[in-house]
Short mmCIF file of C-alpha atoms and ligand atoms in Angstrom, two decimals:
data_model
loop_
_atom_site.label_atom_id
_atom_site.label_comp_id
_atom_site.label_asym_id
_atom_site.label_seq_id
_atom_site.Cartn_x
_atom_site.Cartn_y
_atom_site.Cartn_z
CA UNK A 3 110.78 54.99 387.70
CA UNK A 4 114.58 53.94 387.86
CA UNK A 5 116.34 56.90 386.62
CA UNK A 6 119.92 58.27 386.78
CA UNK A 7 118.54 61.31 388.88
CA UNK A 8 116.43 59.39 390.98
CA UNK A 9 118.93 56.73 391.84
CA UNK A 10 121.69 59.77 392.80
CA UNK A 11 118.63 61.12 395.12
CA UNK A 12 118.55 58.15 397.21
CA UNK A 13 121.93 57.30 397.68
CA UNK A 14 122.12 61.68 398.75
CA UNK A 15 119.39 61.03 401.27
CA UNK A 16 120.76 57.81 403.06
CA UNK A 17 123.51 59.11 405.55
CA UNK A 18 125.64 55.75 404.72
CA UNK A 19 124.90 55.15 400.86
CA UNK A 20 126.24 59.32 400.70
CA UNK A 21 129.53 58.26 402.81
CA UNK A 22 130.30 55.51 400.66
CA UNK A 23 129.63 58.06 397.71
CA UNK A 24 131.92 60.64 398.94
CA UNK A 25 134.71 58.58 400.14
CA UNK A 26 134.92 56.44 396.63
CA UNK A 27 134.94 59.83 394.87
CA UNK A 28 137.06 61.46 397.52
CA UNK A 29 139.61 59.11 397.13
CA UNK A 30 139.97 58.43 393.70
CA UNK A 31 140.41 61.98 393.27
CA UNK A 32 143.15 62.51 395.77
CA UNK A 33 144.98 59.47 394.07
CA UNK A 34 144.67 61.30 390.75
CA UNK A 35 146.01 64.50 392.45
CA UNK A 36 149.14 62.21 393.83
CA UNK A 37 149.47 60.84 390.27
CA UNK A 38 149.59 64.65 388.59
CA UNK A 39 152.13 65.94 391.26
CA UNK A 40 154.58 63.30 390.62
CA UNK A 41 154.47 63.35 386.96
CA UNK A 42 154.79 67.04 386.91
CA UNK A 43 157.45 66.73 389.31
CA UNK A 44 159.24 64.26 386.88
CA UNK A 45 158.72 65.95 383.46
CA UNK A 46 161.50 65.85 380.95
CA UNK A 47 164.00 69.04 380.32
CA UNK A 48 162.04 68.82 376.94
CA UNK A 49 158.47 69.57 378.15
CA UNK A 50 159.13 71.94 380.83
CA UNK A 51 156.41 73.76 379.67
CA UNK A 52 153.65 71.77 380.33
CA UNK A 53 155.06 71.14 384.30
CA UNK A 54 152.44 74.17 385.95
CA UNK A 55 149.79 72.50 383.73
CA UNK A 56 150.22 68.99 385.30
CA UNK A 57 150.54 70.30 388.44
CA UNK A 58 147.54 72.68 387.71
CA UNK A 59 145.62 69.30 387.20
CA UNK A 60 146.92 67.65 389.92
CA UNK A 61 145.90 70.84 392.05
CA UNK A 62 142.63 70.76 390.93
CA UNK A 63 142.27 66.84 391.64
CA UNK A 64 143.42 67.11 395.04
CA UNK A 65 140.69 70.30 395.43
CA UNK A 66 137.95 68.01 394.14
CA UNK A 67 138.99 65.23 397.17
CA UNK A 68 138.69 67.78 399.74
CA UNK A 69 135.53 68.70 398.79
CA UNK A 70 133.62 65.45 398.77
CA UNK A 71 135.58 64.93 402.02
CA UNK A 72 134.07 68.68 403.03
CA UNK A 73 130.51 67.40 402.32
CA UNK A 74 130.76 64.25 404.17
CA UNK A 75 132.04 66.45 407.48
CA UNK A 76 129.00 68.79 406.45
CA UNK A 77 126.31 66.42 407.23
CA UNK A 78 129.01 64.94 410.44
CA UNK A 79 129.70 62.32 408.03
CA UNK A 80 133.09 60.13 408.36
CA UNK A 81 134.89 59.00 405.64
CA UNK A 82 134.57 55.27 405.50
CA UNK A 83 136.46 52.85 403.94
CA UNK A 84 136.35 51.96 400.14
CA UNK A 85 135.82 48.79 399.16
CA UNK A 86 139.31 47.26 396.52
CA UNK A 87 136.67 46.15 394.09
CA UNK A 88 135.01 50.25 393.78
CA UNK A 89 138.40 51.67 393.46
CA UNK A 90 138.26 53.08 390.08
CA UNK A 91 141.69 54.77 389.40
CA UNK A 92 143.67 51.75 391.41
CA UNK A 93 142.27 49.06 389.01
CA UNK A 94 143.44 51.27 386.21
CA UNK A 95 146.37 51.32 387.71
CA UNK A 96 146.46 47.33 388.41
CA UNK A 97 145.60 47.01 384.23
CA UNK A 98 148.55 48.87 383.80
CA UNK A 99 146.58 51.71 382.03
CA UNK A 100 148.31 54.87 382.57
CA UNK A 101 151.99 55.63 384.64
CA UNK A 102 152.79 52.85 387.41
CA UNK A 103 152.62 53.98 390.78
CA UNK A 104 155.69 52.18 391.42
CA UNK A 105 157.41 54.38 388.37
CA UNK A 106 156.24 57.23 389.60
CA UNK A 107 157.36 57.09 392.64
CA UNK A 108 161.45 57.06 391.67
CA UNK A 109 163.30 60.09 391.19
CA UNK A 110 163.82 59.29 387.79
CA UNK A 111 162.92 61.64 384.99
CA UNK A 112 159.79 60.64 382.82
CA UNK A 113 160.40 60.01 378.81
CA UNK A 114 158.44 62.44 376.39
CA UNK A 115 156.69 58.97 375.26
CA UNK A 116 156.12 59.05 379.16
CA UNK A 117 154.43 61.97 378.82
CA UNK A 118 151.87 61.04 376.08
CA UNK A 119 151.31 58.07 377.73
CA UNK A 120 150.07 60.17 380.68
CA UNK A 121 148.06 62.51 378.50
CA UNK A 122 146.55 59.81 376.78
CA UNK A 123 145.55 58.19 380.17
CA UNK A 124 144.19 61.05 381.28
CA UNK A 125 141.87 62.24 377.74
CA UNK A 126 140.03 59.13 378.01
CA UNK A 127 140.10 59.09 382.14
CA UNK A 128 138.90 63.13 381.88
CA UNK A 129 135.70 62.12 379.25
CA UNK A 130 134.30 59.40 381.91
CA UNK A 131 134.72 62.26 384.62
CA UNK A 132 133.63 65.26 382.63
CA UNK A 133 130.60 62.95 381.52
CA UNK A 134 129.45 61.84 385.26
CA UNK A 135 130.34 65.14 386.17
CA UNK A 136 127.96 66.83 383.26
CA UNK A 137 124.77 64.02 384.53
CA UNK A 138 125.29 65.40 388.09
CA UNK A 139 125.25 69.41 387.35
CA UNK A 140 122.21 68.59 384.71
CA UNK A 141 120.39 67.23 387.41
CA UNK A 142 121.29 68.73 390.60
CA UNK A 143 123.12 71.92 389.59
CA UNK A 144 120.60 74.18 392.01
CA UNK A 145 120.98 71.11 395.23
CA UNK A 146 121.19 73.41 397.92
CA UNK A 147 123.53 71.01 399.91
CA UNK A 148 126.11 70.01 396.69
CA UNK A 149 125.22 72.25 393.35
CA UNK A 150 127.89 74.67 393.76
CA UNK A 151 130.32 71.50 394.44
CA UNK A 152 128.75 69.67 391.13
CA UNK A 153 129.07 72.73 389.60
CA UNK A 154 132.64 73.78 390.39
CA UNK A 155 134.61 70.23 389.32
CA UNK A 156 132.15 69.94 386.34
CA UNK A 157 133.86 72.72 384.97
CA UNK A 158 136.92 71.66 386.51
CA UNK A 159 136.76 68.41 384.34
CA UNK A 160 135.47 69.83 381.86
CA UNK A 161 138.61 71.84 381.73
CA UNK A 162 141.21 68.57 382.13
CA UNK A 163 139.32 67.26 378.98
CA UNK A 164 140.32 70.34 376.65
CA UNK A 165 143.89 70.34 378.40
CA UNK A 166 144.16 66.83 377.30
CA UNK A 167 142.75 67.11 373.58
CA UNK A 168 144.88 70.31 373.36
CA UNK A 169 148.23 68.52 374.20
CA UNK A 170 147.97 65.61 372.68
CA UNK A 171 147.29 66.72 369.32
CA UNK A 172 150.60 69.21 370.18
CA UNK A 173 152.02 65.71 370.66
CA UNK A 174 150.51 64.27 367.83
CA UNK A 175 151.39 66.99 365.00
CA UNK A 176 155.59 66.91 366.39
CA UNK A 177 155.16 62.64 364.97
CA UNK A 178 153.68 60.93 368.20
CA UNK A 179 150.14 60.44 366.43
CA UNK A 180 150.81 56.28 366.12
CA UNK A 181 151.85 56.52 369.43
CA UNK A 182 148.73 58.20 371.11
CA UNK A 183 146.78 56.55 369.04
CA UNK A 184 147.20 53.09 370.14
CA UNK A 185 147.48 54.16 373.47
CA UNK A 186 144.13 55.66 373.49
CA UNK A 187 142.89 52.62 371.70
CA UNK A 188 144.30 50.48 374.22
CA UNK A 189 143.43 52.38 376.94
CA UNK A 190 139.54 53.11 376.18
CA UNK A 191 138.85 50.08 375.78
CA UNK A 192 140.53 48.87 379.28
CA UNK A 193 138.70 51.42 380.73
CA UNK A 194 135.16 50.69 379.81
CA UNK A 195 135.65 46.96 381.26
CA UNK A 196 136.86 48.22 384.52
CA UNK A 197 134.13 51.27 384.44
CA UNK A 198 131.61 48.58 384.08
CA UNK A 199 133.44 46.08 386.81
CA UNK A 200 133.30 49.27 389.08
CA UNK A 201 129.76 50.28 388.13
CA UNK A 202 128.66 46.99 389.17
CA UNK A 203 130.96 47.20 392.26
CA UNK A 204 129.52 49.94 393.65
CA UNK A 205 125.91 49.18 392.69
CA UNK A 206 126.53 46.16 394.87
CA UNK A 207 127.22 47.90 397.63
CA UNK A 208 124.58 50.70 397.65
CA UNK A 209 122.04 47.58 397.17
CA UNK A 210 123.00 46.51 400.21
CA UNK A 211 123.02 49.71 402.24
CA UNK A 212 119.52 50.85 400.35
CA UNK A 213 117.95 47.52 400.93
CA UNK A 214 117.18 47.04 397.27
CA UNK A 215 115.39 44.26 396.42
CA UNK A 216 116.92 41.79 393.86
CA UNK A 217 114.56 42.85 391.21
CA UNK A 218 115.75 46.61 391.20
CA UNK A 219 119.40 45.46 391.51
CA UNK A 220 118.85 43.05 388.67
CA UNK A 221 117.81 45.84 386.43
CA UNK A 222 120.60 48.50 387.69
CA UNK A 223 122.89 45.71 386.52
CA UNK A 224 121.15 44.73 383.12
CA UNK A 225 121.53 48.68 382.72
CA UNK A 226 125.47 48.82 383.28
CA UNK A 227 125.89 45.71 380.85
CA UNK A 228 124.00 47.18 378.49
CA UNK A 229 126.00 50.32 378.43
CA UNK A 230 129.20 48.19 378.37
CA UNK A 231 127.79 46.82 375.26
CA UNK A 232 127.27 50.09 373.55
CA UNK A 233 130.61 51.14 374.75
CA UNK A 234 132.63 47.92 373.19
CA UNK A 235 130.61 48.14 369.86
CA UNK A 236 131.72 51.64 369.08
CA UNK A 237 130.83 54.18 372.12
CA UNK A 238 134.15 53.96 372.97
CA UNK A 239 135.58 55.61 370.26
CA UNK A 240 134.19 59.04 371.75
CA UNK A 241 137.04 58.51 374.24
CA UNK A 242 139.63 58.59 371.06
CA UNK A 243 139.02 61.07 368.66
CA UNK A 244 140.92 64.40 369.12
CA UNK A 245 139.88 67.56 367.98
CA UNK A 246 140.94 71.51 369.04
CA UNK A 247 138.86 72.28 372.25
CA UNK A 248 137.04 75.56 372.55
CA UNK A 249 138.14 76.09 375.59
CA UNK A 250 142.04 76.72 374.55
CA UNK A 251 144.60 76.78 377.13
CA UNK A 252 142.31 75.67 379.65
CA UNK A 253 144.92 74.79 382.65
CA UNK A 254 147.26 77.70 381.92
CA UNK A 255 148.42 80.09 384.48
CA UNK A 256 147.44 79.63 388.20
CA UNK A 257 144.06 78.41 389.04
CA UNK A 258 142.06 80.85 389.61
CA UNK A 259 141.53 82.15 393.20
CA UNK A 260 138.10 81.11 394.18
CA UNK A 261 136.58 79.47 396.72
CA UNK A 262 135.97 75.57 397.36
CA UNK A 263 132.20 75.79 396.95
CA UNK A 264 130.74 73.45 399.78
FE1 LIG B 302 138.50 65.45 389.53
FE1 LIG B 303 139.97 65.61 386.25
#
């Protein structure tokens, strides 16, 4: 039976389908790390305060990219290269969702509206992760080759989520609430089209690899319309909604010194 867990299993034991895993993942993390570090670098004198916490994020992202790179050069895997149409966080970045790269990379200080453009980016950005992230540690929490890595940026994510919720309804009760609001609105539902366009993408590609034949990739796609079609009739709202996160403060003070579980 075609199931989330039994589609991950195959693309883990194929040496190439696990490369092209790792390096997708791999990179879009690292871009995200890039991403944080210049923002936090470029924070207005207004919200110093939240500067550690971006680059607490960014930290973390750049952690999460060395460790699918790690469990590539476990198994004497090499990175390989990652096909445009796969790249997740550079199409959002092509739709204009979120902070140009181009922007970010002048030495010119972000606006506060900046800022919740950023955070807004980044809560609906953080559900998709924390979500994939929650499927994988569900399923293969107790892998002997990748549960402790599952398990570590799960909670990692999980942690970027409540950051995001937390400042953004900061943001929201000083006026900005219009403002993140149709930002998130926007952004969500950018996001599921390009998840979907990706999803696809990358299905593509481990059909080829896999060998799958055209009836299983038929239904692997039928699958990712259909949950494009639950997402654009209302799923996407779960992307939106703000509420106080019970995990408060979650990026605060240094990240904690443990080890990069591989
Ligand atoms: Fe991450
Ligand atoms: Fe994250």
């Amino acid at each position: 039976m075609l199931s989330a867990k039994s589609l991950f299993q195959e693309i883990l034991a194929n040496d190439d389908s696990f490369a092209l895993f790792c390096s997708i993942a791999a990179s879009g993390e690292s871009q995200g790390g890039w991403e944080n570090a210049r923002i936090a670098a470029l924070v207005p004198e207004s919200e110093r305060e939240l500067a550690p916490k971006i680059t607490r994020h960014g930290a973390d992202e750049d952690k999460h990219g060395r460790i699918f790179n790690a469990l590539m050069k476990k198994r004497g895997l090499e990175p390989v290269p990652v096909p445009p149409e796969t790249d997740y966080t550079m199409l959002l970045e092509k739709h204009g969702i979120g902070l140009a790269h181009e922007q970010l990379k002048r030495d010119q200080r972000l606006t506060v509206q900046d800022i919740v453009t950023y955070l807004s980016h980044s809560r609906v950005t953080e559900q998709r992760a924390s979500e994939q992230m929650d499927l994988l540690r569900k399923h293969f929490a107790d892998h002997p080759d990748i549960g402790r890595a599952v398990k570590q940026i799960s909670n990692d994510e999980d942690n970027h989520l409540a950051y995001c919720h937390e400042e953004l309804l900061r943001f929201a009760y000083a006026g900005h609430g219009r403002a993140i609001q149709r930002t998130l609105r926007e952004c969500a539902l950018a996001e599921i089209r390009i998840y979907r366009d990706v999803s696809l993408a990358v299905m593509a590609n481990m059909g080829r690899i896999l060998g799958w034949s055209k009836a299983k990739s038929a239904v692997l796609a039928a699958g990712i319309h259909a949950m494009y079609a639950y997402e654009r009739l209302g799923g996407w709202r779960r992307m939106v909604s703000l509420k106080t996160p019970e995990r408060r403060n979650a990026l605060g003070g240094p990240a904690p010194a443990e080890p990069e579980f591989v």
